[in-house]
CSV table of C-alpha atoms in Angstrom, one decimal:
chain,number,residue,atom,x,y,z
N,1,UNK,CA,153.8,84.7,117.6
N,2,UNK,CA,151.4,82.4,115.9
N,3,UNK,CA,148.5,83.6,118.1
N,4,UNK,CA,149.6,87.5,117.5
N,5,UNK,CA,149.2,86.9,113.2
N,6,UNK,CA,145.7,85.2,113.8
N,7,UNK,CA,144.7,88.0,116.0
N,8,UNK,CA,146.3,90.4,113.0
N,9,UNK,CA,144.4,88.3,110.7
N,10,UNK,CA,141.1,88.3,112.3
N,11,UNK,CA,141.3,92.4,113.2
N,12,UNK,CA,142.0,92.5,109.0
N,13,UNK,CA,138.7,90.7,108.3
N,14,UNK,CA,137.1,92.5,110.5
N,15,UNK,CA,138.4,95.9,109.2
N,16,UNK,CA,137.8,94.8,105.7
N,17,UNK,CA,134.4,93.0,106.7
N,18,UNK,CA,133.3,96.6,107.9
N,19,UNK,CA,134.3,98.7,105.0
N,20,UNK,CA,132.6,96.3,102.8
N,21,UNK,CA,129.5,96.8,105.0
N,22,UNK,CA,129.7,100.6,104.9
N,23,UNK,CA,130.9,100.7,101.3
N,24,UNK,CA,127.3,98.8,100.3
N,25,UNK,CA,125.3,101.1,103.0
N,26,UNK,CA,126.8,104.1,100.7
N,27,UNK,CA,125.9,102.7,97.6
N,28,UNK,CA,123.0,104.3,95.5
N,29,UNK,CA,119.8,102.2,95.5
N,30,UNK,CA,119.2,100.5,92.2
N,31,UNK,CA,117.4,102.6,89.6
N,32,UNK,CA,114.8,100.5,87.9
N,33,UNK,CA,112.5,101.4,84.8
N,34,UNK,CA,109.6,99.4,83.6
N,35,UNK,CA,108.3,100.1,80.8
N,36,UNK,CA,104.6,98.9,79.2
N,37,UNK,CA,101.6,100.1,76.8
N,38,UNK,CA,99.8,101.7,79.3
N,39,UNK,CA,99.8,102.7,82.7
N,40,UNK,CA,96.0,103.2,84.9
N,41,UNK,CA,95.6,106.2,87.1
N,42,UNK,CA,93.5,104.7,89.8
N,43,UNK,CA,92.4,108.0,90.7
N,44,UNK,CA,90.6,109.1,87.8
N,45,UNK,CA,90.9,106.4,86.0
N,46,UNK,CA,92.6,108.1,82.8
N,47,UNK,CA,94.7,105.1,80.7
N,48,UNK,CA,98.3,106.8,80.1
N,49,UNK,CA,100.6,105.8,77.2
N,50,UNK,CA,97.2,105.1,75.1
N,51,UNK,CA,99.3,102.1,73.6
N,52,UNK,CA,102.7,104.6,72.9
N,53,UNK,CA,104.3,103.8,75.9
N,54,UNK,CA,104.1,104.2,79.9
N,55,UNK,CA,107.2,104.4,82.2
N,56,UNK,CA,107.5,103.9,85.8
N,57,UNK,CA,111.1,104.4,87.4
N,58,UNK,CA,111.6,103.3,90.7
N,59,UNK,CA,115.1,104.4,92.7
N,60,UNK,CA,115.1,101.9,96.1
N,61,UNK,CA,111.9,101.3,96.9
N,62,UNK,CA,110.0,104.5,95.9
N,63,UNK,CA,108.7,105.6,93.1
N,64,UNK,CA,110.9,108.1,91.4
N,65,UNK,CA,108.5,109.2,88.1
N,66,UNK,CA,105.2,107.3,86.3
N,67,UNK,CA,103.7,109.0,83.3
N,68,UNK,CA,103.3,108.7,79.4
N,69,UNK,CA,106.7,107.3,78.2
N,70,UNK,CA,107.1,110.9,76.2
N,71,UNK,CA,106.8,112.8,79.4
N,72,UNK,CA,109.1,110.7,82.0
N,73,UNK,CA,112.7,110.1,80.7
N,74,UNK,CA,114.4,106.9,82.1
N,75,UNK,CA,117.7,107.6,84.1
N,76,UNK,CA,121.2,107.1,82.9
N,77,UNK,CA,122.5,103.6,83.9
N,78,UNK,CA,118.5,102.2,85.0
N,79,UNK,CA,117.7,98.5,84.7
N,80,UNK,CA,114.7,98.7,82.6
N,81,UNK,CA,112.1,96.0,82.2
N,82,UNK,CA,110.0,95.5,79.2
N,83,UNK,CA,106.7,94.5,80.1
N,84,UNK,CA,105.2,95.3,76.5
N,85,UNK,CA,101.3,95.1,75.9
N,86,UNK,CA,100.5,95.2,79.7
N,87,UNK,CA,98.7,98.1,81.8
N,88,UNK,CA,100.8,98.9,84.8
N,89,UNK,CA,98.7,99.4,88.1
N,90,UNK,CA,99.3,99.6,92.1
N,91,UNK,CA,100.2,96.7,93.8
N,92,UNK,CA,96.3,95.5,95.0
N,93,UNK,CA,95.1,95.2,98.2
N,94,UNK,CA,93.1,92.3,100.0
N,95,UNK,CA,91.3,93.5,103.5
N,96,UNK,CA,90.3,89.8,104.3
N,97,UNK,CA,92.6,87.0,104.2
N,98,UNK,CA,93.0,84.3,107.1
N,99,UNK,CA,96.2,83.1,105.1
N,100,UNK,CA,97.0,79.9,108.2
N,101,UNK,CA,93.8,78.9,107.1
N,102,UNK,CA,93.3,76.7,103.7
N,103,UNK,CA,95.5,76.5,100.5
N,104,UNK,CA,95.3,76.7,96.8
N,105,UNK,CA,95.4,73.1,96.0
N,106,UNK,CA,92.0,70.9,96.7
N,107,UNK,CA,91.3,70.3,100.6
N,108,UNK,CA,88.6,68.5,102.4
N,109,UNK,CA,86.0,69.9,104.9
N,110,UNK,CA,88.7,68.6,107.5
N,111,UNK,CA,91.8,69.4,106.1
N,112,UNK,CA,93.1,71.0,108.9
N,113,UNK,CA,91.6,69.6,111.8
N,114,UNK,CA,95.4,67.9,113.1
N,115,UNK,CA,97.1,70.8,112.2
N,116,UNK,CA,99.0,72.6,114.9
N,117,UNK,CA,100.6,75.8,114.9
N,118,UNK,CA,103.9,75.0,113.0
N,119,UNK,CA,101.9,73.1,110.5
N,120,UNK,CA,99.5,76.5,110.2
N,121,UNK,CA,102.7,78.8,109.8
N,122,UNK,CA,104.3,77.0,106.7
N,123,UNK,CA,100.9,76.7,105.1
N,124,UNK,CA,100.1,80.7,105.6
N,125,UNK,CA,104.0,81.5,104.6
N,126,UNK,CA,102.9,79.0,101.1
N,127,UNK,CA,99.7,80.9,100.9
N,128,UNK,CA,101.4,84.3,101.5
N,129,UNK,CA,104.0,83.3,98.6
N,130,UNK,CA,100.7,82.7,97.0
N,131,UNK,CA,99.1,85.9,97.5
N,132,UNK,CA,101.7,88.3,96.3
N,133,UNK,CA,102.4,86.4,93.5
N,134,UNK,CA,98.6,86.9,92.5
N,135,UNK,CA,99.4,91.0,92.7
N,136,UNK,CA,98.5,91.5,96.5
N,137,UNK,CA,100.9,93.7,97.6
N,138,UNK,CA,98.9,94.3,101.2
N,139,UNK,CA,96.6,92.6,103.1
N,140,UNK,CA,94.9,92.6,106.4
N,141,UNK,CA,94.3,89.7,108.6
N,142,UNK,CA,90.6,88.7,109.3
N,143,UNK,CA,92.3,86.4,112.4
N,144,UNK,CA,94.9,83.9,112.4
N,145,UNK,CA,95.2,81.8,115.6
N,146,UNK,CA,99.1,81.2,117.8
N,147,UNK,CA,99.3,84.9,115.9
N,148,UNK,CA,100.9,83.9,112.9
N,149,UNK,CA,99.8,86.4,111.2
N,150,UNK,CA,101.8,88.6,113.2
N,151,UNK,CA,104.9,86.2,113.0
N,152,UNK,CA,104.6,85.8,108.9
N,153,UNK,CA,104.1,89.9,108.9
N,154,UNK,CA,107.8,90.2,110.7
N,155,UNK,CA,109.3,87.3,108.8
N,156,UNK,CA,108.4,89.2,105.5
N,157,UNK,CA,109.2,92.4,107.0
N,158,UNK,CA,112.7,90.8,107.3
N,159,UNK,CA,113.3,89.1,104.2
N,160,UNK,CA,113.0,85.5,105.5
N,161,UNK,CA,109.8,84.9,104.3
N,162,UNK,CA,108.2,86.3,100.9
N,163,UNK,CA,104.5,87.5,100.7
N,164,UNK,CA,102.7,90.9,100.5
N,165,UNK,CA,102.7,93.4,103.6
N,166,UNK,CA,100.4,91.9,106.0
N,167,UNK,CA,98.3,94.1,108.6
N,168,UNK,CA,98.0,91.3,111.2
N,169,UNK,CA,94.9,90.9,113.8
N,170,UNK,CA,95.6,87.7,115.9
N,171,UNK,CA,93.2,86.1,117.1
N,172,UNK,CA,89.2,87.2,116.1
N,173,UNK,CA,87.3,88.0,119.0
N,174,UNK,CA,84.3,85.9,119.9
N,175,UNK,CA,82.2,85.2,122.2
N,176,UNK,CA,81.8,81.3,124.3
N,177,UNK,CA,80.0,79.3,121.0
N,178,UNK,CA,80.3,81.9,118.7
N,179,UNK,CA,81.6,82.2,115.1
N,180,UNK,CA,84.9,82.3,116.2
N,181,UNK,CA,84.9,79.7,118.6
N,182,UNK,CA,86.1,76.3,117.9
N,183,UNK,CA,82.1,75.2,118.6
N,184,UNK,CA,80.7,71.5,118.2
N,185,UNK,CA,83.4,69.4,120.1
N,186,UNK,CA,82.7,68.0,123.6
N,187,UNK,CA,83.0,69.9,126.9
N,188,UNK,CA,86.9,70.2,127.4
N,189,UNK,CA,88.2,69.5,124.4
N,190,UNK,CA,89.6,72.8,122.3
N,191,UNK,CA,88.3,75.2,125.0
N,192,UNK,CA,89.3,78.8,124.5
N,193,UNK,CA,90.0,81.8,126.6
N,194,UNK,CA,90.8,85.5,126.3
N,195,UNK,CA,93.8,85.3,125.0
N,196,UNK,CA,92.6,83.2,122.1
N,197,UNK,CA,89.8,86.0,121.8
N,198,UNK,CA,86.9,84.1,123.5
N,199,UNK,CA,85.2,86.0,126.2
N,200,UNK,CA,81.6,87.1,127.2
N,201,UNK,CA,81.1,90.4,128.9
N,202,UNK,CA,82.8,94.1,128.7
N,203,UNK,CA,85.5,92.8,131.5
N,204,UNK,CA,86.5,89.6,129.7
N,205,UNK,CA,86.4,91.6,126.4
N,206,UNK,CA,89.4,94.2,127.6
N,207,UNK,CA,91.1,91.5,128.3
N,208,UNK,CA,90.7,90.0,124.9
N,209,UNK,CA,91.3,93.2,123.0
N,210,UNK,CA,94.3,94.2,125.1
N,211,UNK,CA,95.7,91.3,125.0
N,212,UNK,CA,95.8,90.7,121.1
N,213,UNK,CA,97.3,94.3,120.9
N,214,UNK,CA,100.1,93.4,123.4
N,215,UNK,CA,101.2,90.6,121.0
N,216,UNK,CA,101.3,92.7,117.9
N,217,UNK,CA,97.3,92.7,116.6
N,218,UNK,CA,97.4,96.5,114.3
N,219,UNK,CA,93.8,95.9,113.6
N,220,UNK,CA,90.7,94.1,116.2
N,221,UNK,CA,88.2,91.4,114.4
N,222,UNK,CA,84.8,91.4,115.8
N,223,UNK,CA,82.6,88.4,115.3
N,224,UNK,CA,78.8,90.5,115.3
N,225,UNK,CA,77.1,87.4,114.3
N,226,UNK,CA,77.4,84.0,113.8
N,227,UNK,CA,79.1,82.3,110.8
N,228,UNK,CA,78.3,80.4,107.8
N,229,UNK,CA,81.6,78.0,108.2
N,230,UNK,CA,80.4,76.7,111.6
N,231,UNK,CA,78.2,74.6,113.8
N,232,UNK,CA,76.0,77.4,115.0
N,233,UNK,CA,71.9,77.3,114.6
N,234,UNK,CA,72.0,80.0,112.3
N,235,UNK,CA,74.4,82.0,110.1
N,236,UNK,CA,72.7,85.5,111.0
N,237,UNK,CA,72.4,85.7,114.3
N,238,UNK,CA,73.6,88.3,116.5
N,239,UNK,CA,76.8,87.5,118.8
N,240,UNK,CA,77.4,89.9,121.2
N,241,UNK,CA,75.2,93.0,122.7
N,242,UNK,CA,75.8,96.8,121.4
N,243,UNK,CA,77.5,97.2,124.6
N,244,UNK,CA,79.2,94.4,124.5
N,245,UNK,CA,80.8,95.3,121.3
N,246,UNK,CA,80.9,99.2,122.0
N,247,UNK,CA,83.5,98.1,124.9
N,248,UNK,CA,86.0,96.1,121.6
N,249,UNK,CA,85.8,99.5,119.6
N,250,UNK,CA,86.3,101.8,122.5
N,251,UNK,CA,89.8,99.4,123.8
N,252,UNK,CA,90.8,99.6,120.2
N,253,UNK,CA,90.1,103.0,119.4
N,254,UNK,CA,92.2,104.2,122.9
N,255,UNK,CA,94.9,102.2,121.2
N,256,UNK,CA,94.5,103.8,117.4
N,257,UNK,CA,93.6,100.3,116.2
N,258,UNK,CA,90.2,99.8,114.3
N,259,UNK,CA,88.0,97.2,114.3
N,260,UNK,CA,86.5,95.4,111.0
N,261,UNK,CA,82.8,93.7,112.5
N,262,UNK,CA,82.3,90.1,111.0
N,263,UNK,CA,78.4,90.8,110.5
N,264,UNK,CA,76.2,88.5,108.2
N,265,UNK,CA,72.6,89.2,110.3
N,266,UNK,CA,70.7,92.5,110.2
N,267,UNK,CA,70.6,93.0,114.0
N,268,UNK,CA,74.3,92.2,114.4
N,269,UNK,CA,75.4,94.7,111.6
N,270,UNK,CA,73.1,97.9,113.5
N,271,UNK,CA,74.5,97.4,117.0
N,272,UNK,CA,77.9,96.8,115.0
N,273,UNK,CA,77.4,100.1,113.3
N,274,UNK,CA,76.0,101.9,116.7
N,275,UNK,CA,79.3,100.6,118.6
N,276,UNK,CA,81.5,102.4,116.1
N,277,UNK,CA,83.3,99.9,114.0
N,278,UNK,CA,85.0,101.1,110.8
N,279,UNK,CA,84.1,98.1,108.6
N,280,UNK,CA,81.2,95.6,107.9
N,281,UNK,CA,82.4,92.2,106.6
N,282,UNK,CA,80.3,90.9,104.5
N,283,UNK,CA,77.3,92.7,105.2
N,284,UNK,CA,74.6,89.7,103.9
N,285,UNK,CA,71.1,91.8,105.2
N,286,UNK,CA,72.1,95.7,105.0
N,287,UNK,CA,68.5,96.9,105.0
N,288,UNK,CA,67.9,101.0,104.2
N,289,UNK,CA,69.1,102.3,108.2
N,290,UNK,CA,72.1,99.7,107.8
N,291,UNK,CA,73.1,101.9,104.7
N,292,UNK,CA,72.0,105.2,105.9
N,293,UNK,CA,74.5,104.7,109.0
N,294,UNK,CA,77.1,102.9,107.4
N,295,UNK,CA,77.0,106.6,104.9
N,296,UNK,CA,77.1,108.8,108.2
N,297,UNK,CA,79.9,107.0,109.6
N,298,UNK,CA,81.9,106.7,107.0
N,299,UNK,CA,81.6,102.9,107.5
N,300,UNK,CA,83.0,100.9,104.6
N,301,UNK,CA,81.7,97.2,103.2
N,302,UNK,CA,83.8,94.6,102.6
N,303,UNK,CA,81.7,92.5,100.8
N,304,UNK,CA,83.1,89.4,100.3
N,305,UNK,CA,81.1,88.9,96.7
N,306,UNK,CA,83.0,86.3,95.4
N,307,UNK,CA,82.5,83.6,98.5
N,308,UNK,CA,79.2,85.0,99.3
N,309,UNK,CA,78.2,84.3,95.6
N,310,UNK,CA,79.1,80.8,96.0
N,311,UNK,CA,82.5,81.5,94.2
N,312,UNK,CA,85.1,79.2,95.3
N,313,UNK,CA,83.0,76.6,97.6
N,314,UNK,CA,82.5,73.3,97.2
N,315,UNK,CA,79.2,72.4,98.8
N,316,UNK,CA,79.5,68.9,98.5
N,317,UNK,CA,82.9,68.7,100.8
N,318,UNK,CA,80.1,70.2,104.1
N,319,UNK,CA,78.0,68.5,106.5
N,320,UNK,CA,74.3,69.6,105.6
N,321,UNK,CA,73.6,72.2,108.2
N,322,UNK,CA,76.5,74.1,106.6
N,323,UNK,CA,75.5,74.2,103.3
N,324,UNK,CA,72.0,75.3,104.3
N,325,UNK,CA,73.5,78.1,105.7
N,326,UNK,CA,75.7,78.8,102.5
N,327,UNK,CA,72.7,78.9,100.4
N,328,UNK,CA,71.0,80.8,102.6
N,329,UNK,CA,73.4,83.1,103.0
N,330,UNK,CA,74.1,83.6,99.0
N,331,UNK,CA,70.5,84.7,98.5
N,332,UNK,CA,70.5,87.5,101.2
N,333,UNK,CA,74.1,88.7,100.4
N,334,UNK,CA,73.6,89.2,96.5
N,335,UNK,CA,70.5,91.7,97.0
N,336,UNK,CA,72.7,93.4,99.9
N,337,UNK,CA,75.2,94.1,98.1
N,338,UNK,CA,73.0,95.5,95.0
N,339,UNK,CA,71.5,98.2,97.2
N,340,UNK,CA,75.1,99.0,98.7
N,341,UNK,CA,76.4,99.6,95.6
N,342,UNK,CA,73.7,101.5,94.1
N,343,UNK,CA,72.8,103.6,97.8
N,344,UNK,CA,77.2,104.5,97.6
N,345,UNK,CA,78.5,103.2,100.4
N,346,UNK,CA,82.3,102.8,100.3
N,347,UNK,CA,82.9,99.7,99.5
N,348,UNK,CA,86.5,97.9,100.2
N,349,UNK,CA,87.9,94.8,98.6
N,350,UNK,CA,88.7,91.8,100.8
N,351,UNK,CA,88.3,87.5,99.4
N,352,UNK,CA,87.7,86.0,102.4
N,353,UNK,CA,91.0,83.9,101.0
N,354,UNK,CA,91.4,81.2,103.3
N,355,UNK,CA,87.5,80.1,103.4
N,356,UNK,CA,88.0,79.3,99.9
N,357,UNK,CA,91.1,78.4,98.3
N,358,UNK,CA,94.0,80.5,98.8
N,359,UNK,CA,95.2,82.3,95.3
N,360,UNK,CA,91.7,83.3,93.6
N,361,UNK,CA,92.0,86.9,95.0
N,362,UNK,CA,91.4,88.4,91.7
N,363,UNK,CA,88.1,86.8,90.5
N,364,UNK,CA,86.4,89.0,93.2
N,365,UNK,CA,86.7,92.1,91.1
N,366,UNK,CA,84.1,90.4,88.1
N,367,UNK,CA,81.5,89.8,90.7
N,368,UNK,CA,81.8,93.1,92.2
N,369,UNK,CA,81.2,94.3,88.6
N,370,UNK,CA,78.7,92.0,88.0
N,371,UNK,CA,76.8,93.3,90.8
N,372,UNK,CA,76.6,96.9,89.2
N,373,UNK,CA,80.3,98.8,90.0
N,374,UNK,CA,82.3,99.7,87.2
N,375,UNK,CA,85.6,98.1,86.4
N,376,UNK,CA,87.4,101.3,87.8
N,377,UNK,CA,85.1,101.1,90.6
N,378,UNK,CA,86.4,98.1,92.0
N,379,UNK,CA,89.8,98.7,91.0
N,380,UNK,CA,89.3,101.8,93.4
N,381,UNK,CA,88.3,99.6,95.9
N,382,UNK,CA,91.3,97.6,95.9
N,383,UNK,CA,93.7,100.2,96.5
N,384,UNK,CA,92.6,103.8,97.1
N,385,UNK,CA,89.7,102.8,99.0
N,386,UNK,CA,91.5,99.8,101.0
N,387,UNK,CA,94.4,102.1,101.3
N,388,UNK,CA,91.7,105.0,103.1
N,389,UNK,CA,90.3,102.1,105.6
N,390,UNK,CA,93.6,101.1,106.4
N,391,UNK,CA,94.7,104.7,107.0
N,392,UNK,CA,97.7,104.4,104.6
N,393,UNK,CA,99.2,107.4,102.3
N,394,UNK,CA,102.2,105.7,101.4
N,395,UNK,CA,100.9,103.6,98.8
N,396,UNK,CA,97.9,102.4,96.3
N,397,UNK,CA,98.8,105.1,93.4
N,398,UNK,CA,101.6,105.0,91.0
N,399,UNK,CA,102.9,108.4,91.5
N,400,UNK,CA,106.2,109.9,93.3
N,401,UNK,CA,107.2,109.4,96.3
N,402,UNK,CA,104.9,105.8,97.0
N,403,UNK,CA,106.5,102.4,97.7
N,404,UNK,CA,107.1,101.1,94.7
N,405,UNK,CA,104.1,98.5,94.7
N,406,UNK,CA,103.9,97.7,91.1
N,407,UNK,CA,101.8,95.2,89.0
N,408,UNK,CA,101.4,95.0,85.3
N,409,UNK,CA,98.6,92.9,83.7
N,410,UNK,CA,98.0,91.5,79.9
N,411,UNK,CA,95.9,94.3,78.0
N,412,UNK,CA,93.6,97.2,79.9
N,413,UNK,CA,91.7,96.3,82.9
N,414,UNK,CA,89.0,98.9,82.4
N,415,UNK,CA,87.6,97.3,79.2
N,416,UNK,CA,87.9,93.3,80.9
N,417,UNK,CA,87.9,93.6,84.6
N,418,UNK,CA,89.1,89.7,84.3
N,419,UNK,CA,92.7,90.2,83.2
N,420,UNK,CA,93.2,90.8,86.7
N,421,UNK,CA,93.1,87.4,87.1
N,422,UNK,CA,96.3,86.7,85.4
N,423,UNK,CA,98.7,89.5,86.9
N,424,UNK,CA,102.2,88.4,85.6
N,425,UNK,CA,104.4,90.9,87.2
N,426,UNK,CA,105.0,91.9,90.8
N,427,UNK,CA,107.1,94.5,92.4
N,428,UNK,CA,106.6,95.1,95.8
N,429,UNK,CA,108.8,97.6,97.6
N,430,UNK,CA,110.9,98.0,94.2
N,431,UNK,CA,111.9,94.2,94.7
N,432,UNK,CA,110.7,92.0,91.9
N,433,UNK,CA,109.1,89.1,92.9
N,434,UNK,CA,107.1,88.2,89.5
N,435,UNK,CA,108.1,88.5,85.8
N,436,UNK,CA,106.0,86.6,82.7
């Protein structure tokens, strides 16, 4: 008798434990309206509200209405935010984050040398926490070795884990010694394969590719040239012949993924370019053909200003050869990017975040602007033009029918690129993960 009423009982909490369930899956999504001085079409980079009042309302995690606060009326019943004198904008995007890699609090050149993979994967989940909190509301992976970057992408995707949406590329591919490599230790110590994205020769190289995109890689990294934050010669050197790197773009293109070309040197970014990649990072020695194919193809630069300035390094913490190269490199890259910007090449955001301390995302845009774009320009770059190299439609605008990727910063962006330095609200997917 006893067993038949805990039977009873337990069919009860089921029954009850399922209606519950159904009764919340029936529910209407929250209906939430924030409210601010202004609100920036990224588009054309009209300022709506003028100071009277913008309104977003976001239903779920789509945007319902944006627009002038006297054109879009706020729901019956909505939670509404107050932001006050803030401009709302798109959630921003960063195309060049190695979020295992570094933090935002002071590390030396060794840091994480006796790291391993667990240790990597709560640092990237702090430095994703990190990230989205800064206003990056996507960001691609420039490699992240044991594929953490895929694992934090499906934590976040699942609520166990907060940080922006992540477009993960496992490990970079390199080839034996190159920047990418683990170079400058003994034969047999940290020697690297494949599967880790090490491999010489078209062969080897499907192997590499393919085997990155069987464990979850939605974009291919290319190393075209050696590397400033290594123990190669030479931070310009080209890594990898066209054909070579013509076999990574063809894999990746069969499998819809493209591939962003790690290219400092002038050779390495032409055969780069000639293979087919859709992105130079950070393009030190574009010369006039460099440009004039990178216009034909539709190729975008992400620059990197901001570490290739000298932003965000400390010199001091490096062994000598390094910061010859970062010097070196600093010169070249500030002229490149000059005659980028002024020949029109697209132009994407990405931080190299992880070189440099995770969390300074945002000082990227006054260097961009400092190097002759406007301040809409490289807002524009941050989301509409990310959002194109990524081949996403679903976000990077504040207009109906997007996720609800929302950021608001203190006073108007266009007339002090900086304040998007100290973003103080975050929505990302109509959750709120930042308020000031």
């Amino acid at each position: 008798m006893k067993m038949l009423a805990r039977r009873g009982a337990v069919l009860v909490a089921l029954v009850l434990s399922l209606v519950s369930a159904a009764a919340a899956l029936a529910a209407p999504p929250e209906v939430i309206a924030l409210r601010a001085a202004r609100l920036l079409d990224v588009r054309t980079g009209r300022v709506i509200g003028g100071g009277r009042g913008a309104v977003v309302v976001v239903e779920g995690d789509r945007i319902r209405a944006a627009g002038a606060a006297a054109d879009v009326a706020v729901p019956p019943g909505a939670r509404v935010v107050e932001l006050g004198d803030r401009t709302l904008l798109p959630g921003l995007f960063d195309m060049h984050v190695h979020l295992s890699h570094g933090s935002s609090k002071p590390q030396g050149f060794a840091a994480g040398l006796f790291n391993g993979p667990i240790d990597n994967a709560f640092q990237a989940a702090d430095n994703a926490r990190t990230t989205l909190a800064g206003g990056f509301t996507t960001v691609r992976s420039a490699g992240d070795n044991d594929f953490i970057d895929v694992a934090l992408d499906k934590a976040i995707e699942r609520g166990i884990a907060v940080g922006p949406r992540i477009v993960p590329a496992g490990y970079q591919i390199s080839m034996t010694g190159g920047h990418g490599d683990e170079d400058g230790w003994p034969p047999g110590v940290f020697e690297m394969g494949p599967e880790q994205g090490v491999a010489d020769g078209p062969e080897k190289l499907l192997r590499a590719v393919r085997y990155q995109i069987k464990h979850g890689a939605r974009v291919i990294k290319l190393t075209a040239t050696a590397g400033v934050l290594g123990f190669e010669a030479t931070y310009d050197a080209q890594q990898f012949s066209e054909e070579e790197m013509r076999a990574v773009v063809d894999e990746a293109r069969r499998n819809r993924l493209k591939v962003m070309a790690h290219a400092h040197g002038l050779a390495g970014t032409l055969a780069a370019l000639h293979a087919g990649v859709a992105s130079i990072e950070h393009g030190s020695q574009l010369d006039d053909e460099a440009i004039r194919l990178m216009k034909a193809g539709g190729v975008y630069l992400v620059p990197t200003a901001y570490i290739n300035s000298g932003g965000g390094q400390d010199l001091a913490r490096f062994p000598p050869e390094i910061r010859a190269k970062s010097e070196a490199a600093t010169r070249a890259a500030g002229a490149s990017l000059d005659r980028a910007i002024r020949a029109g090449v697209k132009i994407a955001f990405g931080t190299d975040s992880g070189a440099m301390p995770q969390g300074r995302n945002a000082r990227e845009f006054a260097v961009l602007v400092a190097h002759g774009m406007t301040p809409l320009a490289a807002i524009q770059a941050a989301t509409i033009g990310a959002a194109d190299l990524l081949g996403v439609d679903d976000r990077a605008v504040l207009e109906p029918g997007r996720l609800a990727d929302v950021i608001a910063v203190p006073g108007n962006p266009l007339e002090d690129v900086r304040v998007l330095e100290r973003v103080d609200f975050v929505m990302k997917g109509g959750a709120v993960f930042r308020t000031p």
